Amino acid sequence: MRLRRRLLGAAAAAALAWPLAAGAQPIPVGHLMDNSGATSDVGVPYGQGVADAFAWVNRTRSGVNGRQINVLGFDYGYQAPRAVSQYQAWSRDRVVAIQGWGTADTEALVRFVTRDHVPYVSGSYSAALTDAAGKSGRQGVEAAPYNFFYGPSYSDALRAMLQWAAEDWKAKGRPGRPKYVHMGANHPYPNSPKAAGEALARELGFEVLPAIVFALTPGDYTAQCLTLKNQGANYAYLGNTAGSNISVLRACQTAGVEVQFLGNVWGMDENAMKAAGTAANGVVFPVRTAAVWGQEAPGMTSVQAISRISDQSGTAYRPVHYLAGICSAMLMVEAMETAAANGGQVTGERIRDGFYARKDWVPRGFEGVCAPSNFTPDDHRGQLSVALYRARVAGDTSQGSVAELMRAGTMRLEPVATITLQRKPEWLGW
Amino acid sequence: MTAMTPAGDYRTSYREDMTIFPTRNSRRALWLGIGLLCLAPLALGRYELGLLINIGFLGIAALGLNILVGFTGQISIGHAAFFGFGAFASAWLHERWHIPVALCIPLAGLMTAVVGLVFGAPAARLKGLYLAIATLAAQFILEDFFARAQWFTGGVAGSITEPFALFGWVADREETYFYVVLAWTILTYLAAANLMRTRDGRALVAVRDHYLSAEMMGINLAYYRTLSFGIASFYAGLGGALYAHYLLFVSVEAFNILFSIQFLGMIIIGGLGSVMGSLMGAAFMVLLPELVQAGADALAGGAVDRTLKLGANISFLREMVIGAAIILFLIFEPDGLARRWRLIKAYWKLYPYSH
Amino acid sequence: MDWPLLLQLTLNGLIVGALYGVVAMSFVLIYKASQVVNFAQGEFLLVGAWVCWWLLTEWQLPFWAGFLVTLAFMTLFGVILQVVVLRPLIGEPVISVIMATIGLGIFFQALMKWIFGVFAKPFPPIFSADQVNVFGLQVQTVYLLSLGISLLIMAGFAWFFTVSKHGLAMRATAFDQQVAQSLGVSVPKVFAMSWAISAAVSAVAGVVVGVVNGVSSALSFYGIKVFPAVILGGLDSIIGAVLGGLIVGVLENWAQYLDAEWLNWGNMYTVAPFYALILILLIKPYGLFGTRNIERV
């Protein structure tokens, strides 16, 4: 009984003293993840990267200006209504910034985060989110001053790949016009770059074929592959995440389709290469970071330290999405540091302004890993330089882990080209 | 559906015989309950109020399904599609025709009722299993329609709506919207309880119990089955509209087959053919994931958590618990929570005699 | 009219349709024997595929051994499900039984995702020659194997139901439970056997699809696709189920052809079977081969 009274007394004293304790209130940050839904195959490593990066900042840098970052994680299973519902709960809890994920929910929340002044760094790279001031004049695109993302937008990445494809066609010396087709689910995320891609393809002289639809879930896509083969396409853009792209690649390999597949940033990674095997050989896709796991770069030590947060042994192979998650989180951390500098309040508006504070921005400690980003109040297209890689799979990938296969050289990521797009104002927002 | 009455039946007028509340105490209990609920926003936090609001509009839709399944004996595995139609309709009415939200909600219910009648007319010819499969197909077809009808639903991107506003009073927070949902819930539940004591309600029950005899008595089977679909759809549309103006965002992804199954789970767990059971079932379905989350949080960090990796797999655990709850209720409590509640009341009233 | 594409799609439809037919056969088996509509048929495929994958990758068993162990496991699985979940529900209204199987489906789908994760996992290579050429269409060897197995299963079913004692007992139970029971047929055993066979046969289909497309939660969708197939063929006809499956497979691919050539909607492949289902229910609800239910007062 006495012990209990003592404990109660100690607790009361601590509760009274706590607000006085150095004002070290944690900074609440929301974190939407997809660990169980249609895009979980890429959502899991990205979400892990974000979470580990925040934990590492809390541990090694004592958070932001001495204040720990309180990350409120929520797995919304890629269902936009659940994300919106969680956002409304968070906005009442005064969350100052949010690490988001999917296109559908990010676009749905644009109005809300603009109204509530909450910076939102998404895993969606939809070009509609880059029109910060609403000046693009595009139909259906609203001003999104609080939306940011790390990496080239889907549309810009597709434009870069199309430019590469046009040069590739000429370099191969093939006669006539190349044929281009957009493949993806009927969903905001794959649909995002469709119009931009088809418009640029026409400009570059491609013959644009009618789009082919396949769902975001794995399945049997033999019929779609037969159609693809019949149309005689030369370049096909895969708009879905790796999980369903694998099914298409395998089905098309069986059907004997010969086409150059162009992936999106979420469409191909090391896990997908292992799952698809030789069907993934030759797929060209953009990589958002300047280096991949296992390569040498000054920033790799920080990345490996972050990886140890969730993998004590240090043996896990981290796919490209993990590194992109780290860079996304670090952008937010440095923006918060800018906001908190000189005793400033960490509010939504100040964090947003923190995004504009640097040119060719690489978070410190991650040189050579995170590519430079540039944000301006009117234009949130952070990166216009797209690094294209080709997936190379030389043999059977069913035995051995991803790490072993990469070490043995059975799977390789071969750099192809880096296409730098012009910052054209007419390309903003779509 | 019986309630506890004093020993013996003693009624002296038709009015007494037909009343919804057979005892004074049951009426008083209801007034007390409503009074407590009205005071709830003062005592409960936003999160709990949010749960109650969910129970409210899901309870309305579940009641509609219960009228269709429990009282008329039909089956529908496509209820979520009608719920979604109501949500989209309300959003569309407000955005396209600028009708005030307060009117959009009942109008959306009416629109959904019309759609329900359209589906109900051919469905009236099917029975049992075939009807179940037809409604399953209707669910997928309507989902596809929602995804493609850009003009109505905003396509796959969904549509954003405005909060409820009445003469300048905007109900955009849990504390205020709670009253809107409470009002509609009381209205719809009283309406359903009243329906069951009218001629049409008794006809529906007759159709369920023995449709051949009902037909011989002169009850038009096709008419009542279609009517039942219409009423169920009205309730579903109403629930959907309330959902739309709570979340302020409607997207087709929410109205999938799992949602339809959850509605069926609600009425089975609550009790088929019981008005109060629909609300209890809805409450169960809303509170079950919270319980699972609380359980996972309690075990977090412990040995169980590490071996099973509860934290990462919480959404799977939630689904498994829903599936297991449905099965366990069907095996052990097939008449649902309403019957269990009645048994508990009987135990109290009749102790020490057996019930 | 693009005849080569149409022919290829038709062939693809027949091959995939044979698989639908196998799953539909298992579904009809349960329905015929125990009057239960099994909404969890897709989960049988899923569980069978995952178990086989796990045996092959974790325990490094050769394919034939893993396959046989999977069959044995699924037989046991079906029996246990029937005894634990379905037997207490004998005599309950059809909505309760449907909900119980739906609940089972939800439970096992989530369980599989929990145990094996959400990524699609490929099977280790099984055949030396991955594909063969059939009429100009590259077909996976395993699909031909599945065709062969489907024919074997159909022949097995035919023998079982016409010649073997247990099969005749099952037919008798399906026709009239009480009379069968009075003649000494153990009705609970017949129910359990029907579930066991259905689970094992579905597992075969699951393994085949898993080998081709990788094992993932998409396998459960086969359990939904089975409904157009059995409605078309008739809920209580095994031959009808097979034909229904083939027709649905071809229908899907023709819808895809229509979509690709003229409509460009993009979703006809997924939705067309359900439109067909509604149509059949309105015009000919008992399907091609189902027995007409005549109601007597």
mmCIF file of C-alpha atoms in Angstrom, chain A residues 35-37 40-42 44-45 186 210-215 217-231 243 246-247 250-251 253-256 271 274-277 396-399, chain C residues 2 4-5 8-9 12 16 56-57 60 113 118-125 130-131 136-140 143 210-214 216-219 222 252-253 256-257 260-261 264-267 269:
data_model
loop_
_atom_site.group_PDB
_atom_site.id
_atom_site.type_symbol
_atom_site.label_atom_id
_atom_site.label_comp_id
_atom_site.label_asym_id
_atom_site.label_seq_id
_atom_site.Cartn_x
_atom_site.Cartn_y
_atom_site.Cartn_z
ATOM 1 C CA ASN A 35 1.017 -2.936 -45.750
ATOM 2 C CA SER A 36 -1.892 -5.131 -46.730
ATOM 3 C CA GLY A 37 -3.638 -3.753 -49.795
ATOM 4 C CA SER A 40 1.555 -3.465 -50.466
ATOM 5 C CA ASP A 41 4.276 -5.207 -52.451
ATOM 6 C CA VAL A 42 5.961 -1.829 -52.877
ATOM 7 C CA VAL A 44 5.933 -2.327 -47.358
ATOM 8 C CA PRO A 45 9.570 -1.457 -48.205
ATOM 9 C CA ASN A 186 -8.343 1.850 -64.487
ATOM 10 C CA PRO A 210 -5.476 1.977 -77.661
ATOM 11 C CA ALA A 211 -4.618 1.414 -74.016
ATOM 12 C CA ILE A 212 -4.774 -2.050 -72.466
ATOM 13 C CA VAL A 213 -6.277 -2.516 -69.022
ATOM 14 C CA PHE A 214 -5.089 -4.985 -66.402
ATOM 15 C CA ALA A 215 -5.909 -4.941 -62.699
ATOM 16 C CA THR A 217 -3.851 -7.457 -58.398
ATOM 17 C CA PRO A 218 -1.872 -10.437 -59.663
ATOM 18 C CA GLY A 219 -3.815 -12.634 -62.045
ATOM 19 C CA ASP A 220 -3.908 -14.302 -65.433
ATOM 20 C CA TYR A 221 -3.298 -11.717 -68.148
ATOM 21 C CA THR A 222 -2.746 -14.009 -71.116
ATOM 22 C CA ALA A 223 -5.633 -12.413 -73.001
ATOM 23 C CA GLN A 224 -4.144 -8.945 -72.594
ATOM 24 C CA CYS A 225 -0.759 -10.216 -73.733
ATOM 25 C CA LEU A 226 -2.250 -11.819 -76.813
ATOM 26 C CA THR A 227 -3.897 -8.513 -77.650
ATOM 27 C CA LEU A 228 -0.586 -6.754 -77.098
ATOM 28 C CA LYS A 229 1.208 -9.163 -79.378
ATOM 29 C CA ASN A 230 -1.449 -8.808 -82.007
ATOM 30 C CA GLN A 231 -1.275 -5.044 -81.989
ATOM 31 C CA GLY A 243 2.915 -7.178 -58.081
ATOM 32 C CA ILE A 246 5.002 -9.553 -62.710
ATOM 33 C CA SER A 247 1.906 -11.420 -63.860
ATOM 34 C CA ARG A 250 5.268 -13.775 -67.188
ATOM 35 C CA ALA A 251 2.124 -14.092 -69.274
ATOM 36 C CA GLN A 253 6.831 -14.157 -71.968
ATOM 37 C CA THR A 254 4.744 -17.300 -72.372
ATOM 38 C CA ALA A 255 2.740 -15.765 -75.165
ATOM 39 C CA GLY A 256 5.933 -14.879 -76.958
ATOM 40 C CA ASN A 271 11.857 -8.335 -55.439
ATOM 41 C CA LYS A 274 13.260 -12.358 -58.408
ATOM 42 C CA ALA A 275 9.557 -13.152 -58.639
ATOM 43 C CA ALA A 276 9.297 -12.699 -62.395
ATOM 44 C CA GLY A 277 12.590 -14.333 -63.233
ATOM 45 C CA ASP A 396 16.721 -19.049 -62.594
ATOM 46 C CA THR A 397 15.775 -16.860 -59.635
ATOM 47 C CA SER A 398 13.614 -19.236 -57.642
ATOM 48 C CA GLN A 399 16.430 -20.362 -55.338
ATOM 49 C CA ASP C 2 -8.839 -10.576 -86.618
ATOM 50 C CA PRO C 4 -5.754 -15.407 -85.698
ATOM 51 C CA LEU C 5 -6.188 -13.380 -82.509
ATOM 52 C CA GLN C 8 -5.692 -17.767 -80.026
ATOM 53 C CA LEU C 9 -8.030 -16.199 -77.494
ATOM 54 C CA ASN C 12 -6.627 -19.671 -74.273
ATOM 55 C CA VAL C 16 -8.356 -21.632 -68.713
ATOM 56 C CA LEU C 56 8.369 -27.313 -52.418
ATOM 57 C CA THR C 57 10.374 -24.314 -51.282
ATOM 58 C CA GLN C 60 12.660 -28.967 -50.919
ATOM 59 C CA LYS C 113 -1.990 -13.437 -46.191
ATOM 60 C CA VAL C 118 1.103 -10.306 -49.701
ATOM 61 C CA PHE C 119 3.714 -10.770 -52.413
ATOM 62 C CA ALA C 120 3.023 -13.162 -55.271
ATOM 63 C CA LYS C 121 5.491 -16.007 -54.985
ATOM 64 C CA PRO C 122 6.545 -18.085 -57.983
ATOM 65 C CA PHE C 123 6.746 -21.844 -57.955
ATOM 66 C CA PRO C 124 10.133 -23.426 -58.509
ATOM 67 C CA PRO C 125 10.454 -24.627 -62.105
ATOM 68 C CA ASP C 130 8.325 -24.554 -69.918
ATOM 69 C CA GLN C 131 6.087 -24.147 -72.923
ATOM 70 C CA GLY C 136 0.593 -21.355 -82.934
ATOM 71 C CA LEU C 137 -0.177 -20.441 -79.364
ATOM 72 C CA GLN C 138 2.551 -20.863 -76.786
ATOM 73 C CA VAL C 139 0.961 -22.802 -73.969
ATOM 74 C CA GLN C 140 2.500 -23.453 -70.601
ATOM 75 C CA TYR C 143 -1.719 -26.015 -68.564
ATOM 76 C CA GLY C 210 0.003 -21.192 -58.928
ATOM 77 C CA VAL C 211 2.592 -22.758 -61.177
ATOM 78 C CA VAL C 212 1.566 -20.520 -64.077
ATOM 79 C CA ASN C 213 0.900 -17.194 -62.385
ATOM 80 C CA GLY C 214 2.565 -17.521 -59.023
ATOM 81 C CA SER C 216 -1.144 -14.976 -54.481
ATOM 82 C CA SER C 217 -4.447 -13.949 -53.044
ATOM 83 C CA ALA C 218 -5.817 -13.536 -56.581
ATOM 84 C CA LEU C 219 -6.530 -17.264 -56.541
ATOM 85 C CA TYR C 222 -11.620 -18.238 -58.955
ATOM 86 C CA GLU C 252 -14.110 -14.020 -71.030
ATOM 87 C CA ASN C 253 -11.646 -14.139 -73.854
ATOM 88 C CA GLN C 256 -11.599 -9.276 -74.225
ATOM 89 C CA TYR C 257 -11.497 -9.531 -78.022
ATOM 90 C CA ALA C 260 -9.767 -4.720 -77.689
ATOM 91 C CA GLU C 261 -11.170 -4.462 -81.222
ATOM 92 C CA ASN C 264 -11.972 -0.147 -75.651
ATOM 93 C CA TRP C 265 -13.594 -0.119 -72.263
ATOM 94 C CA GLY C 266 -10.847 -2.186 -70.724
ATOM 95 C CA ASN C 267 -12.829 -4.182 -68.217
ATOM 96 C CA TYR C 269 -12.695 -9.450 -69.368
#
